[in-house]
Amino acid sequence: MANTACFMIVSKNDIPIYEAEVGTVPKKEDAAHQHQFILHAALDIVQDMAWTTSAMFLKAIDRFNDLVVSVYIKVIHTRLMLLHDSRNDDGIKSFFQEVHELYIKTLLNPLYLPGSRITSSHFDTKVRALARKYL
């Protein structure tokens, strides 16, 4: 598992609908806020790259010190973003694909309003399990 990993799902309106620290817990309390800030700062780069490429998986779109931002863009412009220090591109891509499937299943739930925060403990447990498996 990556030492540092922060995962976020961002809606098409740039609103985070799911956030999780999926790596080892940051030693500083401010580190979690810094990770969120780095991911939000990368949104502009993601938006520019989304119009210039047809690829869904964009690896290493932004860097901050030894941390790298990777993104999986869905057709409906929802972005799965991962801040990590791992070099395992295949594992990251598999993680994104499985979380994407999990998110689709959440969208099919008639009780879930698309674009709202995902508060399901089942979803959170599955994402953390996938992070342990692939990162």
PDB file of C-alpha atoms in Angstrom:
ATOM      1  CA  MET A   1       0.000   0.000   0.000  1.00  0.00           C
ATOM      2  CA  ALA A   2       1.163   3.515  -0.724  1.00  0.00           C
ATOM      3  CA  ASN A   3       2.464   5.432   2.261  1.00  0.00           C
ATOM      4  CA  THR A   4       0.444   8.463   1.302  1.00  0.00           C
ATOM      5  CA  ALA A   5      -2.795   8.229  -0.623  1.00  0.00           C
ATOM      6  CA  CYS A   6      -5.800  10.516  -0.647  1.00  0.00           C
ATOM      7  CA  PHE A   7      -8.767   9.582  -2.840  1.00  0.00           C
ATOM      8  CA  MET A   8     -11.548  11.919  -3.910  1.00  0.00           C
ATOM      9  CA  ILE A   9     -14.562  11.742  -6.215  1.00  0.00           C
ATOM     10  CA  VAL A  10     -15.426  15.152  -7.652  1.00  0.00           C
ATOM     11  CA  SER A  11     -18.748  15.872  -9.365  1.00  0.00           C
ATOM     12  CA  LYS A  12     -19.055  17.701 -12.677  1.00  0.00           C
ATOM     13  CA  ASN A  13     -19.718  20.895 -10.672  1.00  0.00           C
ATOM     14  CA  ASP A  14     -16.312  20.580  -8.916  1.00  0.00           C
ATOM     15  CA  ILE A  15     -17.945  19.533  -5.638  1.00  0.00           C
ATOM     16  CA  PRO A  16     -16.273  16.674  -3.738  1.00  0.00           C
ATOM     17  CA  ILE A  17     -18.849  13.941  -3.182  1.00  0.00           C
ATOM     18  CA  TYR A  18     -16.501  11.436  -1.516  1.00  0.00           C
ATOM     19  CA  GLU A  19     -13.136  11.834   0.234  1.00  0.00           C
ATOM     20  CA  ALA A  20     -10.907   9.337   2.002  1.00  0.00           C
ATOM     21  CA  GLU A  21      -7.322   9.072   3.225  1.00  0.00           C
ATOM     22  CA  VAL A  22      -6.623   5.554   1.961  1.00  0.00           C
ATOM     23  CA  GLY A  23      -2.886   5.369   2.652  1.00  0.00           C
ATOM     24  CA  THR A  24      -1.295   5.344   6.041  1.00  0.00           C
ATOM     25  CA  VAL A  25      -2.714   7.995   8.331  1.00  0.00           C
ATOM     26  CA  PRO A  26      -0.880  11.332   8.007  1.00  0.00           C
ATOM     27  CA  LYS A  27       1.297  12.162  10.980  1.00  0.00           C
ATOM     28  CA  LYS A  28       0.271  15.806  10.982  1.00  0.00           C
ATOM     29  CA  GLU A  29      -3.316  16.926  11.247  1.00  0.00           C
ATOM     30  CA  ASP A  30      -2.701  19.526   8.547  1.00  0.00           C
ATOM     31  CA  ALA A  31      -1.499  16.871   6.089  1.00  0.00           C
ATOM     32  CA  ALA A  32      -5.061  15.747   5.299  1.00  0.00           C
ATOM     33  CA  HIS A  33      -6.032  19.350   4.499  1.00  0.00           C
ATOM     34  CA  GLN A  34      -2.906  19.761   2.406  1.00  0.00           C
ATOM     35  CA  HIS A  35      -3.806  16.632   0.413  1.00  0.00           C
ATOM     36  CA  GLN A  36      -7.285  18.007  -0.276  1.00  0.00           C
ATOM     37  CA  PHE A  37      -5.787  21.334  -1.332  1.00  0.00           C
ATOM     38  CA  ILE A  38      -3.387  19.638  -3.777  1.00  0.00           C
ATOM     39  CA  LEU A  39      -6.242  17.646  -5.338  1.00  0.00           C
ATOM     40  CA  HIS A  40      -8.442  20.747  -5.665  1.00  0.00           C
ATOM     41  CA  ALA A  41      -5.553  22.683  -7.231  1.00  0.00           C
ATOM     42  CA  ALA A  42      -5.160  19.924  -9.835  1.00  0.00           C
ATOM     43  CA  LEU A  43      -8.782  20.311 -10.974  1.00  0.00           C
ATOM     44  CA  ASP A  44      -7.848  23.108 -13.401  1.00  0.00           C
ATOM     45  CA  ILE A  45      -5.227  20.908 -15.040  1.00  0.00           C
ATOM     46  CA  VAL A  46      -7.719  18.047 -15.256  1.00  0.00           C
ATOM     47  CA  GLN A  47     -10.311  20.288 -16.872  1.00  0.00           C
ATOM     48  CA  ASP A  48      -7.821  21.460 -19.513  1.00  0.00           C
ATOM     49  CA  MET A  49      -6.575  17.930 -20.223  1.00  0.00           C
ATOM     50  CA  ALA A  50     -10.087  16.479 -20.456  1.00  0.00           C
ATOM     51  CA  TRP A  51     -10.701  18.430 -23.667  1.00  0.00           C
ATOM     52  CA  THR A  52      -7.382  17.516 -25.272  1.00  0.00           C
ATOM     53  CA  THR A  53      -7.324  13.744 -24.768  1.00  0.00           C
ATOM     54  CA  SER A  54      -9.739  10.880 -25.171  1.00  0.00           C
ATOM     55  CA  ALA A  55      -8.059   8.795 -22.467  1.00  0.00           C
ATOM     56  CA  MET A  56     -10.010   8.162 -19.280  1.00  0.00           C
ATOM     57  CA  PHE A  57      -6.956   7.408 -17.127  1.00  0.00           C
ATOM     58  CA  LEU A  58      -4.538  10.319 -16.791  1.00  0.00           C
ATOM     59  CA  LYS A  59      -1.466   9.374 -14.787  1.00  0.00           C
ATOM     60  CA  ALA A  60       0.844  11.903 -13.158  1.00  0.00           C
ATOM     61  CA  ILE A  61      -0.988  15.048 -14.246  1.00  0.00           C
ATOM     62  CA  ASP A  62       0.431  17.085 -11.360  1.00  0.00           C
ATOM     63  CA  ARG A  63       3.201  16.745  -8.780  1.00  0.00           C
ATOM     64  CA  PHE A  64       3.824  18.221  -5.352  1.00  0.00           C
ATOM     65  CA  ASN A  65       7.175  17.251  -3.806  1.00  0.00           C
ATOM     66  CA  ASP A  66       7.107  13.431  -3.976  1.00  0.00           C
ATOM     67  CA  LEU A  67       3.316  13.200  -4.348  1.00  0.00           C
ATOM     68  CA  VAL A  68       1.629  12.578  -7.707  1.00  0.00           C
ATOM     69  CA  VAL A  69      -1.966  13.253  -8.793  1.00  0.00           C
ATOM     70  CA  SER A  70      -3.609  10.642 -11.040  1.00  0.00           C
ATOM     71  CA  VAL A  71      -7.130  11.013 -12.415  1.00  0.00           C
ATOM     72  CA  TYR A  72      -9.810   8.804 -13.957  1.00  0.00           C
ATOM     73  CA  ILE A  73     -12.351  10.886 -15.894  1.00  0.00           C
ATOM     74  CA  LYS A  74     -15.801   9.445 -16.454  1.00  0.00           C
ATOM     75  CA  VAL A  75     -18.024  10.231 -19.419  1.00  0.00           C
ATOM     76  CA  ILE A  76     -20.349  12.373 -17.286  1.00  0.00           C
ATOM     77  CA  HIS A  77     -17.331  14.492 -16.193  1.00  0.00           C
ATOM     78  CA  THR A  78     -17.144  13.040 -12.711  1.00  0.00           C
ATOM     79  CA  ARG A  79     -13.494  12.751 -11.758  1.00  0.00           C
ATOM     80  CA  LEU A  80     -11.907  10.078  -9.570  1.00  0.00           C
ATOM     81  CA  MET A  81      -8.721  11.656  -8.203  1.00  0.00           C
ATOM     82  CA  LEU A  82      -5.881  10.017  -6.306  1.00  0.00           C
ATOM     83  CA  LEU A  83      -2.936  11.730  -4.634  1.00  0.00           C
ATOM     84  CA  HIS A  84      -0.240   9.132  -4.047  1.00  0.00           C
ATOM     85  CA  ASP A  85       3.455   8.420  -3.779  1.00  0.00           C
ATOM     86  CA  SER A  86       3.237   5.038  -5.497  1.00  0.00           C
ATOM     87  CA  ARG A  87       4.778   4.097  -8.852  1.00  0.00           C
ATOM     88  CA  ASN A  88       2.337   1.229  -9.490  1.00  0.00           C
ATOM     89  CA  ASP A  89       0.478   2.502 -12.588  1.00  0.00           C
ATOM     90  CA  ASP A  90      -1.272  -0.805 -13.283  1.00  0.00           C
ATOM     91  CA  GLY A  91      -2.497  -1.052  -9.685  1.00  0.00           C
ATOM     92  CA  ILE A  92      -3.745   2.545  -9.747  1.00  0.00           C
ATOM     93  CA  LYS A  93      -5.608   1.950 -13.025  1.00  0.00           C
ATOM     94  CA  SER A  94      -7.209  -1.225 -11.614  1.00  0.00           C
ATOM     95  CA  PHE A  95      -8.158   0.671  -8.448  1.00  0.00           C
ATOM     96  CA  PHE A  96      -9.859   3.375 -10.521  1.00  0.00           C
ATOM     97  CA  GLN A  97     -11.719   0.844 -12.671  1.00  0.00           C
ATOM     98  CA  GLU A  98     -13.093  -1.066  -9.681  1.00  0.00           C
ATOM     99  CA  VAL A  99     -14.075   2.111  -7.809  1.00  0.00           C
ATOM    100  CA  HIS A 100     -15.770   3.283 -11.026  1.00  0.00           C
ATOM    101  CA  GLU A 101     -17.859   0.091 -11.059  1.00  0.00           C
ATOM    102  CA  LEU A 102     -18.691   0.617  -7.390  1.00  0.00           C
ATOM    103  CA  TYR A 103     -19.729   4.217  -8.112  1.00  0.00           C
ATOM    104  CA  ILE A 104     -21.975   3.067 -10.980  1.00  0.00           C
ATOM    105  CA  LYS A 105     -23.689   0.659  -8.577  1.00  0.00           C
ATOM    106  CA  THR A 106     -24.209   3.567  -6.173  1.00  0.00           C
ATOM    107  CA  LEU A 107     -25.737   5.653  -8.985  1.00  0.00           C
ATOM    108  CA  LEU A 108     -28.187   2.825  -9.716  1.00  0.00           C
ATOM    109  CA  ASN A 109     -29.468   2.970  -6.141  1.00  0.00           C
ATOM    110  CA  PRO A 110     -32.882   4.688  -6.258  1.00  0.00           C
ATOM    111  CA  LEU A 111     -32.234   6.273  -2.836  1.00  0.00           C
ATOM    112  CA  TYR A 112     -29.065   8.042  -3.978  1.00  0.00           C
ATOM    113  CA  LEU A 113     -29.376  11.515  -5.499  1.00  0.00           C
ATOM    114  CA  PRO A 114     -26.630  11.915  -8.164  1.00  0.00           C
ATOM    115  CA  GLY A 115     -24.185  14.659  -7.234  1.00  0.00           C
ATOM    116  CA  SER A 116     -24.831  14.428  -3.498  1.00  0.00           C
ATOM    117  CA  ARG A 117     -22.239  13.264  -0.966  1.00  0.00           C
ATOM    118  CA  ILE A 118     -21.722   9.528  -0.685  1.00  0.00           C
ATOM    119  CA  THR A 119     -22.176   8.671   2.977  1.00  0.00           C
ATOM    120  CA  SER A 120     -22.608   4.912   2.672  1.00  0.00           C
ATOM    121  CA  SER A 121     -20.374   2.990   5.068  1.00  0.00           C
ATOM    122  CA  HIS A 122     -20.520   0.046   2.637  1.00  0.00           C
ATOM    123  CA  PHE A 123     -19.085   2.226  -0.156  1.00  0.00           C
ATOM    124  CA  ASP A 124     -16.356   3.534   2.172  1.00  0.00           C
ATOM    125  CA  THR A 125     -15.418   0.030   3.325  1.00  0.00           C
ATOM    126  CA  LYS A 126     -15.209  -1.236  -0.262  1.00  0.00           C
ATOM    127  CA  VAL A 127     -13.055   1.723  -1.414  1.00  0.00           C
ATOM    128  CA  ARG A 128     -10.631   1.195   1.481  1.00  0.00           C
ATOM    129  CA  ALA A 129     -10.463  -2.541   0.722  1.00  0.00           C
ATOM    130  CA  LEU A 130      -9.718  -1.802  -2.949  1.00  0.00           C
ATOM    131  CA  ALA A 131      -6.986   0.654  -1.878  1.00  0.00           C
ATOM    132  CA  ARG A 132      -5.358  -2.017   0.277  1.00  0.00           C
ATOM    133  CA  LYS A 133      -5.583  -4.475  -2.624  1.00  0.00           C
ATOM    134  CA  TYR A 134      -4.224  -2.297  -5.429  1.00  0.00           C
ATOM    135  CA  LEU A 135      -2.201   0.507  -3.907  1.00  0.00           C
TER     136      LEU A 135
END
